[in-house]
Coordinates of C-alpha atoms in Angstrom, one line a residue:
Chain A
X137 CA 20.2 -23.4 69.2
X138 CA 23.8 -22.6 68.7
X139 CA 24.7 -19.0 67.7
X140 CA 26.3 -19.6 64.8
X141 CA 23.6 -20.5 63.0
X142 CA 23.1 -16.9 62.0
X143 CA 25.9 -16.5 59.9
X144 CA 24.6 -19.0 57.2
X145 CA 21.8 -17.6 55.4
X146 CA 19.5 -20.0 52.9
X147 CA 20.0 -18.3 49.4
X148 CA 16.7 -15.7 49.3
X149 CA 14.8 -18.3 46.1
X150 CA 16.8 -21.6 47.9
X151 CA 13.3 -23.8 47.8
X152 CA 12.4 -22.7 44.2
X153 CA 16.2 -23.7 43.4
X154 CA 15.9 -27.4 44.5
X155 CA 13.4 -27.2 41.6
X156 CA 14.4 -25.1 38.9
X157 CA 16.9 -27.1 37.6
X158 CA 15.7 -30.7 37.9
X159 CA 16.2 -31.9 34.5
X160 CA 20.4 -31.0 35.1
X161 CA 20.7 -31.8 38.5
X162 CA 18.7 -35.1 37.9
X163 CA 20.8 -36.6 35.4
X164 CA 24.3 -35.6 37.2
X165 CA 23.1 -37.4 40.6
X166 CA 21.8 -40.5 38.4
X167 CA 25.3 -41.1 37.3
X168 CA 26.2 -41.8 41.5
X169 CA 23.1 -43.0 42.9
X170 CA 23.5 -47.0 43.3
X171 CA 27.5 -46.6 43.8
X172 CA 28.5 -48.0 47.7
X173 CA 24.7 -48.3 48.1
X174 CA 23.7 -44.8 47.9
X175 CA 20.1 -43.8 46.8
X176 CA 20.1 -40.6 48.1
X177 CA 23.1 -37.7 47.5
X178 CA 22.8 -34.0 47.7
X179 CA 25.4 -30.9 47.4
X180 CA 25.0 -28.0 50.0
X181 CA 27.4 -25.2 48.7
X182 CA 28.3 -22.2 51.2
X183 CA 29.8 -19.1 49.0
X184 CA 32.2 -16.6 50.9
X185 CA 28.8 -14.3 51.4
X186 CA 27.8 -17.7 53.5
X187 CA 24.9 -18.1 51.0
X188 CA 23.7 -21.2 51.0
X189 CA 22.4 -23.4 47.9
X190 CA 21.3 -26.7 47.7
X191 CA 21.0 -29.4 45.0
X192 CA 19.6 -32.9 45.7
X193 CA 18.6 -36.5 44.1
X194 CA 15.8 -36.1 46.8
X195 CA 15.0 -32.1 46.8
X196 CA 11.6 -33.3 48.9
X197 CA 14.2 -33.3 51.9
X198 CA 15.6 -30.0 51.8
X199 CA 12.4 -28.9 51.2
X200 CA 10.7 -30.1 53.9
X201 CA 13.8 -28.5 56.2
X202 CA 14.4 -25.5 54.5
X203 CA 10.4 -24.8 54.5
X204 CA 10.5 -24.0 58.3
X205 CA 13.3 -23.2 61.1
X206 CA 14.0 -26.8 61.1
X207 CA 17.2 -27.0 59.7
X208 CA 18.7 -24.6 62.0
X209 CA 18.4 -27.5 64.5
X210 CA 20.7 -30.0 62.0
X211 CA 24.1 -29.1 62.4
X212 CA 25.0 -30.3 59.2
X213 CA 24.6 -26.5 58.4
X214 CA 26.2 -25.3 61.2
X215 CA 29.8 -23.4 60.8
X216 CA 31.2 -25.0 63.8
X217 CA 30.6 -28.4 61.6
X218 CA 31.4 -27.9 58.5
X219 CA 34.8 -25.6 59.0
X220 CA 36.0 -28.9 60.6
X221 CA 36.0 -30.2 56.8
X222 CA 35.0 -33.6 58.4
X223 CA 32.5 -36.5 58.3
X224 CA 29.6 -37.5 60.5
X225 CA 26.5 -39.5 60.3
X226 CA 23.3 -37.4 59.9
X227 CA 21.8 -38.4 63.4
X228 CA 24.7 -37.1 65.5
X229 CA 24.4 -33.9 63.9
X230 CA 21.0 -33.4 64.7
X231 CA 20.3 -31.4 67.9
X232 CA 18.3 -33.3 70.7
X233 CA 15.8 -30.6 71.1
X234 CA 14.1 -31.3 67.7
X235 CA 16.2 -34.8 66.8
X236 CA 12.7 -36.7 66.9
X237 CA 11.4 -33.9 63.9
X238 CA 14.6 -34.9 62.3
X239 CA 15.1 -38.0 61.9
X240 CA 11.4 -38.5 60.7
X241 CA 11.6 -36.0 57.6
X242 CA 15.1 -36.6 56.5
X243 CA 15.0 -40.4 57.3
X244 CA 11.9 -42.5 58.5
X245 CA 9.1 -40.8 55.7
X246 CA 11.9 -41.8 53.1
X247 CA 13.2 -44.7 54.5
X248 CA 16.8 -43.7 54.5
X249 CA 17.9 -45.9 58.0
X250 CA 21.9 -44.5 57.1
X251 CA 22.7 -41.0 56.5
X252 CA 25.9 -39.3 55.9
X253 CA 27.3 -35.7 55.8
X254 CA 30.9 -34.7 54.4
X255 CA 32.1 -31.6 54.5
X256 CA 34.9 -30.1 52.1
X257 CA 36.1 -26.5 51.3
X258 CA 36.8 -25.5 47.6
X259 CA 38.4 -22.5 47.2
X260 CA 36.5 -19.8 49.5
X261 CA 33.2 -22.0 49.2
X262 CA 32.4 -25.0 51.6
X263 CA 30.5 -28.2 50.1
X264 CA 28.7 -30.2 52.4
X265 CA 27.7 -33.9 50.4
X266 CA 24.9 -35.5 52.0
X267 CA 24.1 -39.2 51.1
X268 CA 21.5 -41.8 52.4
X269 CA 21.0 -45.0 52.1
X270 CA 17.7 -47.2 52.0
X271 CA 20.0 -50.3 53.0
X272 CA 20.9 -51.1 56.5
X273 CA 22.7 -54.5 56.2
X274 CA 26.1 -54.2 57.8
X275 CA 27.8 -54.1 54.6
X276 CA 26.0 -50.6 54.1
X277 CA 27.7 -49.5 57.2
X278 CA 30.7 -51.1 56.7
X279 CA 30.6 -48.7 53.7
X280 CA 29.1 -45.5 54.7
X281 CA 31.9 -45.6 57.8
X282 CA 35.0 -46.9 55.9
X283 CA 34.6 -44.8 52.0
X284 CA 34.7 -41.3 53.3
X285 CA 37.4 -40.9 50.2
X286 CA 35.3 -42.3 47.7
X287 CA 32.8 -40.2 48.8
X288 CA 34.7 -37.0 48.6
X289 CA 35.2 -37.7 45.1
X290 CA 32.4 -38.8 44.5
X291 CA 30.9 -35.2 45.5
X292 CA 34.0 -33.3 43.6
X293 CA 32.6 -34.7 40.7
X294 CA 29.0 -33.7 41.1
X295 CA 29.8 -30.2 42.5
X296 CA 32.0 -29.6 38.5
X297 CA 29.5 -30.8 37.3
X298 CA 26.9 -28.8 38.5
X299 CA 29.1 -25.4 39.5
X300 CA 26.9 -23.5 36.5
X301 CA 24.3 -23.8 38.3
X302 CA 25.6 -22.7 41.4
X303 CA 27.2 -20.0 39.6
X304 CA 24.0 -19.3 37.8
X305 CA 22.4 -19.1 41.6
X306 CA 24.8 -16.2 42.4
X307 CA 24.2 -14.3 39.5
X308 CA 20.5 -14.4 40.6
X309 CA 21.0 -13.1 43.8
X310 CA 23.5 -10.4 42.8
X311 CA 21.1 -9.2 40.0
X312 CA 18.1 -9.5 42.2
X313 CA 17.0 -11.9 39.7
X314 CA 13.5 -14.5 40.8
X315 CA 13.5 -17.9 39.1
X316 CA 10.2 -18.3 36.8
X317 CA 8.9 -21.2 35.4
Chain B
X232 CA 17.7 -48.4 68.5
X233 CA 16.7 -44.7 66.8
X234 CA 15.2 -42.4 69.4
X235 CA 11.4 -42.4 68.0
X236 CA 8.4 -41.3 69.6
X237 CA 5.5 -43.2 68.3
X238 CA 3.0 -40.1 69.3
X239 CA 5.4 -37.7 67.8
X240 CA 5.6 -40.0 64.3
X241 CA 2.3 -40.5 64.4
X242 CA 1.5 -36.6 64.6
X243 CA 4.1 -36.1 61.7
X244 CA 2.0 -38.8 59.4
X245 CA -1.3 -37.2 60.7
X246 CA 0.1 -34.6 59.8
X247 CA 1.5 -35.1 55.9
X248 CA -1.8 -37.2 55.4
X249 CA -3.9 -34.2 56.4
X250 CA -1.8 -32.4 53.8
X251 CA -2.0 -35.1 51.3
X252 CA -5.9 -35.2 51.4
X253 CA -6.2 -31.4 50.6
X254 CA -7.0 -30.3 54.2
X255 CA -4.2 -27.6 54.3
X256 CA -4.4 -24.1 55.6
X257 CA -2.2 -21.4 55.4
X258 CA -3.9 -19.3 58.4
X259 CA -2.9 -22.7 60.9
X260 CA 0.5 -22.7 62.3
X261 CA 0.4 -26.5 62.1
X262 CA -0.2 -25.6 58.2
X263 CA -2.8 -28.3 58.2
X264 CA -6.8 -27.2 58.9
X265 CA -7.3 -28.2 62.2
X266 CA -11.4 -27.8 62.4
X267 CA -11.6 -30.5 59.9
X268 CA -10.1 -32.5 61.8
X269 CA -12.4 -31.8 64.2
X270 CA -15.1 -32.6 62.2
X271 CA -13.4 -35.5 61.1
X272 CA -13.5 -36.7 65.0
X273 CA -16.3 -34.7 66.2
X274 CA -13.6 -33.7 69.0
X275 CA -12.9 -30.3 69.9
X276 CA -9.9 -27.9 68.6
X277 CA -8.0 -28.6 71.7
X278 CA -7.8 -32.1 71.4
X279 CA -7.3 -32.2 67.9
X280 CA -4.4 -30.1 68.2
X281 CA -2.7 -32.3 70.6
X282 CA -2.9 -34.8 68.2
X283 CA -1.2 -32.7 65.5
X284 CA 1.6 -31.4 68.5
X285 CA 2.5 -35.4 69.2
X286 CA 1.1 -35.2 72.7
X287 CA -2.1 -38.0 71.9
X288 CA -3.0 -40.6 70.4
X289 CA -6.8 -41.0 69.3
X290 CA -8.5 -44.4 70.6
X291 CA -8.7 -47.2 68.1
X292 CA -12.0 -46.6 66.7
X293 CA -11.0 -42.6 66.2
X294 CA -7.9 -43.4 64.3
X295 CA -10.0 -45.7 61.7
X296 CA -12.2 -42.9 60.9
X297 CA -9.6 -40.5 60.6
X298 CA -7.6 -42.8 58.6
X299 CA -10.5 -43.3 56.6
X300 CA -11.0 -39.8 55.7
X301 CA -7.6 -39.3 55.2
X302 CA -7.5 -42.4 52.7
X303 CA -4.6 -43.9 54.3
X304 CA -4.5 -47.0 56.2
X305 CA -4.9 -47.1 60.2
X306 CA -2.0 -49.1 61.0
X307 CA 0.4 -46.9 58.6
X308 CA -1.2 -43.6 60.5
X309 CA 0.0 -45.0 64.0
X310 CA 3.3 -47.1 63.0
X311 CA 4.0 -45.8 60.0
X312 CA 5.9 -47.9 57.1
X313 CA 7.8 -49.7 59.2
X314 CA 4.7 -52.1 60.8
X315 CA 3.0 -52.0 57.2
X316 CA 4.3 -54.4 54.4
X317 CA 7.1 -52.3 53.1
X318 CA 7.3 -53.8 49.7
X319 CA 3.6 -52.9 48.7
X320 CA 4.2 -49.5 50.3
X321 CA 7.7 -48.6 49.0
X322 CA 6.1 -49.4 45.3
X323 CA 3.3 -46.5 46.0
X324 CA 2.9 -43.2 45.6
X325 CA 0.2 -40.7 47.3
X326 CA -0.8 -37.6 45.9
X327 CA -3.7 -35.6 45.5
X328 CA -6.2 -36.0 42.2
X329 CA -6.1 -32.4 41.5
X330 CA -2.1 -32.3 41.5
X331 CA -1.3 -35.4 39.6
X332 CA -4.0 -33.5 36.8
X333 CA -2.3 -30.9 36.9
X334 CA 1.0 -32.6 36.4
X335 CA -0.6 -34.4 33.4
X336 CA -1.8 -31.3 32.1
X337 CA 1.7 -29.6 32.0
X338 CA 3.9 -32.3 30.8
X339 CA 2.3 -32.1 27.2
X340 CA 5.5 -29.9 26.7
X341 CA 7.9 -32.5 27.7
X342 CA 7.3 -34.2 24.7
X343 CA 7.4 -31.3 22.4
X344 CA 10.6 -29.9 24.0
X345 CA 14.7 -30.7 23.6
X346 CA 14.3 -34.0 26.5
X347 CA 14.8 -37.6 25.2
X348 CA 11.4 -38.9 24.7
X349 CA 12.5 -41.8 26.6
X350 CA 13.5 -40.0 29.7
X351 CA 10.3 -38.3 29.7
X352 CA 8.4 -41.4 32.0
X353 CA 11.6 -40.9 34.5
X354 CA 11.3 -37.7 34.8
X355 CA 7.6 -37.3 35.3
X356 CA 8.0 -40.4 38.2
X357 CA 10.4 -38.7 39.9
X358 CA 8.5 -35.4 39.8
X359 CA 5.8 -37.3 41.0
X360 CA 7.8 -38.5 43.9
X361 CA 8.9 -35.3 44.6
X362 CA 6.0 -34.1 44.8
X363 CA 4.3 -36.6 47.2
X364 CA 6.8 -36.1 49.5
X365 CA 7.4 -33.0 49.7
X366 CA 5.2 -30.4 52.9
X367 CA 3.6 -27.7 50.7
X368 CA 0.4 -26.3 50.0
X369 CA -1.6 -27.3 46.7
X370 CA -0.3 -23.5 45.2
X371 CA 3.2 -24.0 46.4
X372 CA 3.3 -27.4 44.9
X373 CA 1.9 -26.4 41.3
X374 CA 4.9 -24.0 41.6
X375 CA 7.5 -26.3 42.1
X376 CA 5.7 -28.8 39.1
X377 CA 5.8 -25.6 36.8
X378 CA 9.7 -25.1 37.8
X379 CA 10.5 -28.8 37.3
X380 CA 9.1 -29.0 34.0
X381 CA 10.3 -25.9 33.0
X382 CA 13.9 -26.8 33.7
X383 CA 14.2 -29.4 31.2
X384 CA 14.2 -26.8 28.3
X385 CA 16.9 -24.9 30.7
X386 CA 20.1 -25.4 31.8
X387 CA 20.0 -29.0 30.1
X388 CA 24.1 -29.4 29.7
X389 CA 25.7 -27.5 32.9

């Protein structure tokens, strides 16, 4: 495991988070899912306090990484990846140590065959959008490899929408806040 | 070709299937009770385990009684969705009796609160889903279900 990993820290009530605002979150990622063949999309968000939040069409995946030291192993959420503000395809990022682990909970047990992450600084926060697809015809590929734009914009538009939220997440931390049903 | 080793999938389904039938355990490191599957088996601790850590496979006959116990079919246990008719099995959803009840049981308030009533079938399907697929304990799940449906009456216009 690289060192870096320290520095990001999952935001102390991350897994209740994917959660807590499902009725929002859901309708903002139904307005993308089924555009360039995406049924999966997600917004990672890493504040200047390198706090990280997540919010996702499928929060079952982040869950199942976030729920153990797993996702230290995908470099998705690794510094030395996202400062590069670039793109990659979910199974390069994974490490080979635990890439078998990987690739069956964030692809094969929801039959996402092409993954994408894109990463993307906003002001002093980095976004990291991560979309799946359940296709794997070669005009999915063709897609996932040549739209990095589209995707980028695609993500800017669910990151306004949903900045409350994230917002909302930092108050909760800085008020030493718990979510509750 | 995807790098994927069938022992280590087929630990991984084992695994969520175990979890899926109720047979969780918080004292486990594997997070799954490992002495029933040993009674499942009639196999010792030891081997189980290697079949949760992806290092075995049980013979033929073993994995149909497991599967059996685990209500899950054999050939989705050792191959997973890919060997199974992925039409039927892309159009189901597994989850535990007691959890979809208690789903039920909560979403009363969906259709006294601010959603659309017609949005209310979506949501609970993708809740569902959720659900299903997520790697949590029957308590930690009942949390999340109480969080979801909660967040419809909150934070509905970000």
């Amino acid at each position: 495991m690289e060192n870096n990993c320290k520095k990001i820290t999952p935001h102390p009530q991350f897994l209740d988070i994917l959660f807590s605002f499902k009725g929002s979150v859901s309708r903002v990622f139904k307005d993308v899912i089924g555009i360039h063949q995406i049924h999966h999309f997600s917004l990672a968000r890493i504040n200047q306090h390198q706090e990280l939040v997540a919010l996702s069409s499928t929060p079952a995946i982040e869950f199942n990484l976030f729920n153990g030291p797993l996702w230290q192993y995908d470099r998705t959420y690794n510094p030395h990846w996202f400062n590069l503000c670039t793109q990659s395809t979910w199974q390069a990022l994974y490490q080979p140590s635990r890439y078998d682990e990987l690739y069956y909970l964030k692809q094969s047990k929801l039959s996402y065959p092409i993954g994408i992450s894109l990463a993307h600084k906003i002001g002093q926060n980095f976004m990291i959008y991560s979309l799946a697809s359940n296709k794997s015809c070669t005009r999915t590929h063709d897609l996932f490899a040549n739209r990095g734009e589209d995707f980028y914009e695609i993500g800017q538009h669910c990151a306004n929408e949903l900045m409350p939220v994230f917002n909302y997440c930092d108050q909760l931390n800085s008020m030493g806040l718990a979510m509750s049903a | 070709m995807e790098k994927v080793d069938l022992t280590k999938q087929f630990a991984y389904r084992l695994h969520d299937a175990m979890i899926a039938a109720g047979f969780n355990s918080k004292r486990s490191t594997s997070g799954v009770c490992i002495h029933k599957l040993a009674e499942i088996t009639g196999y010792s601790v030891q081997i189980c385990r290697k079949y949760l850590r992806g290092e075995a496979i049980p013979e033929p006959t073993k994995l149909v009684d497991i599967a059996a116990s685990l209500h899950v079919a054999p050939g989705w246990l050792l191959f997973g969705d890919a060997h199974d008719d992925a039409n039927t099995t892309k159009n189901k959803i597994t989850l535990s009796k007691n959890l979809l009840h208690y789903i039920f049981s909560k979403a009363a308030c969906l259709y006294n609160g601010s959603i659309n009533k017609l949005e209310v079938p979506d949501f609970l399907m993708e809740l569902i889903n959720d659900i299903s697929l997520i790697n949590a304990s029957e308590e930690q799940s009942k949390k999340i279900i109480d969080l979801a449906l909660s967040s419809v009456n909150h934070f509905n216009h970000p």
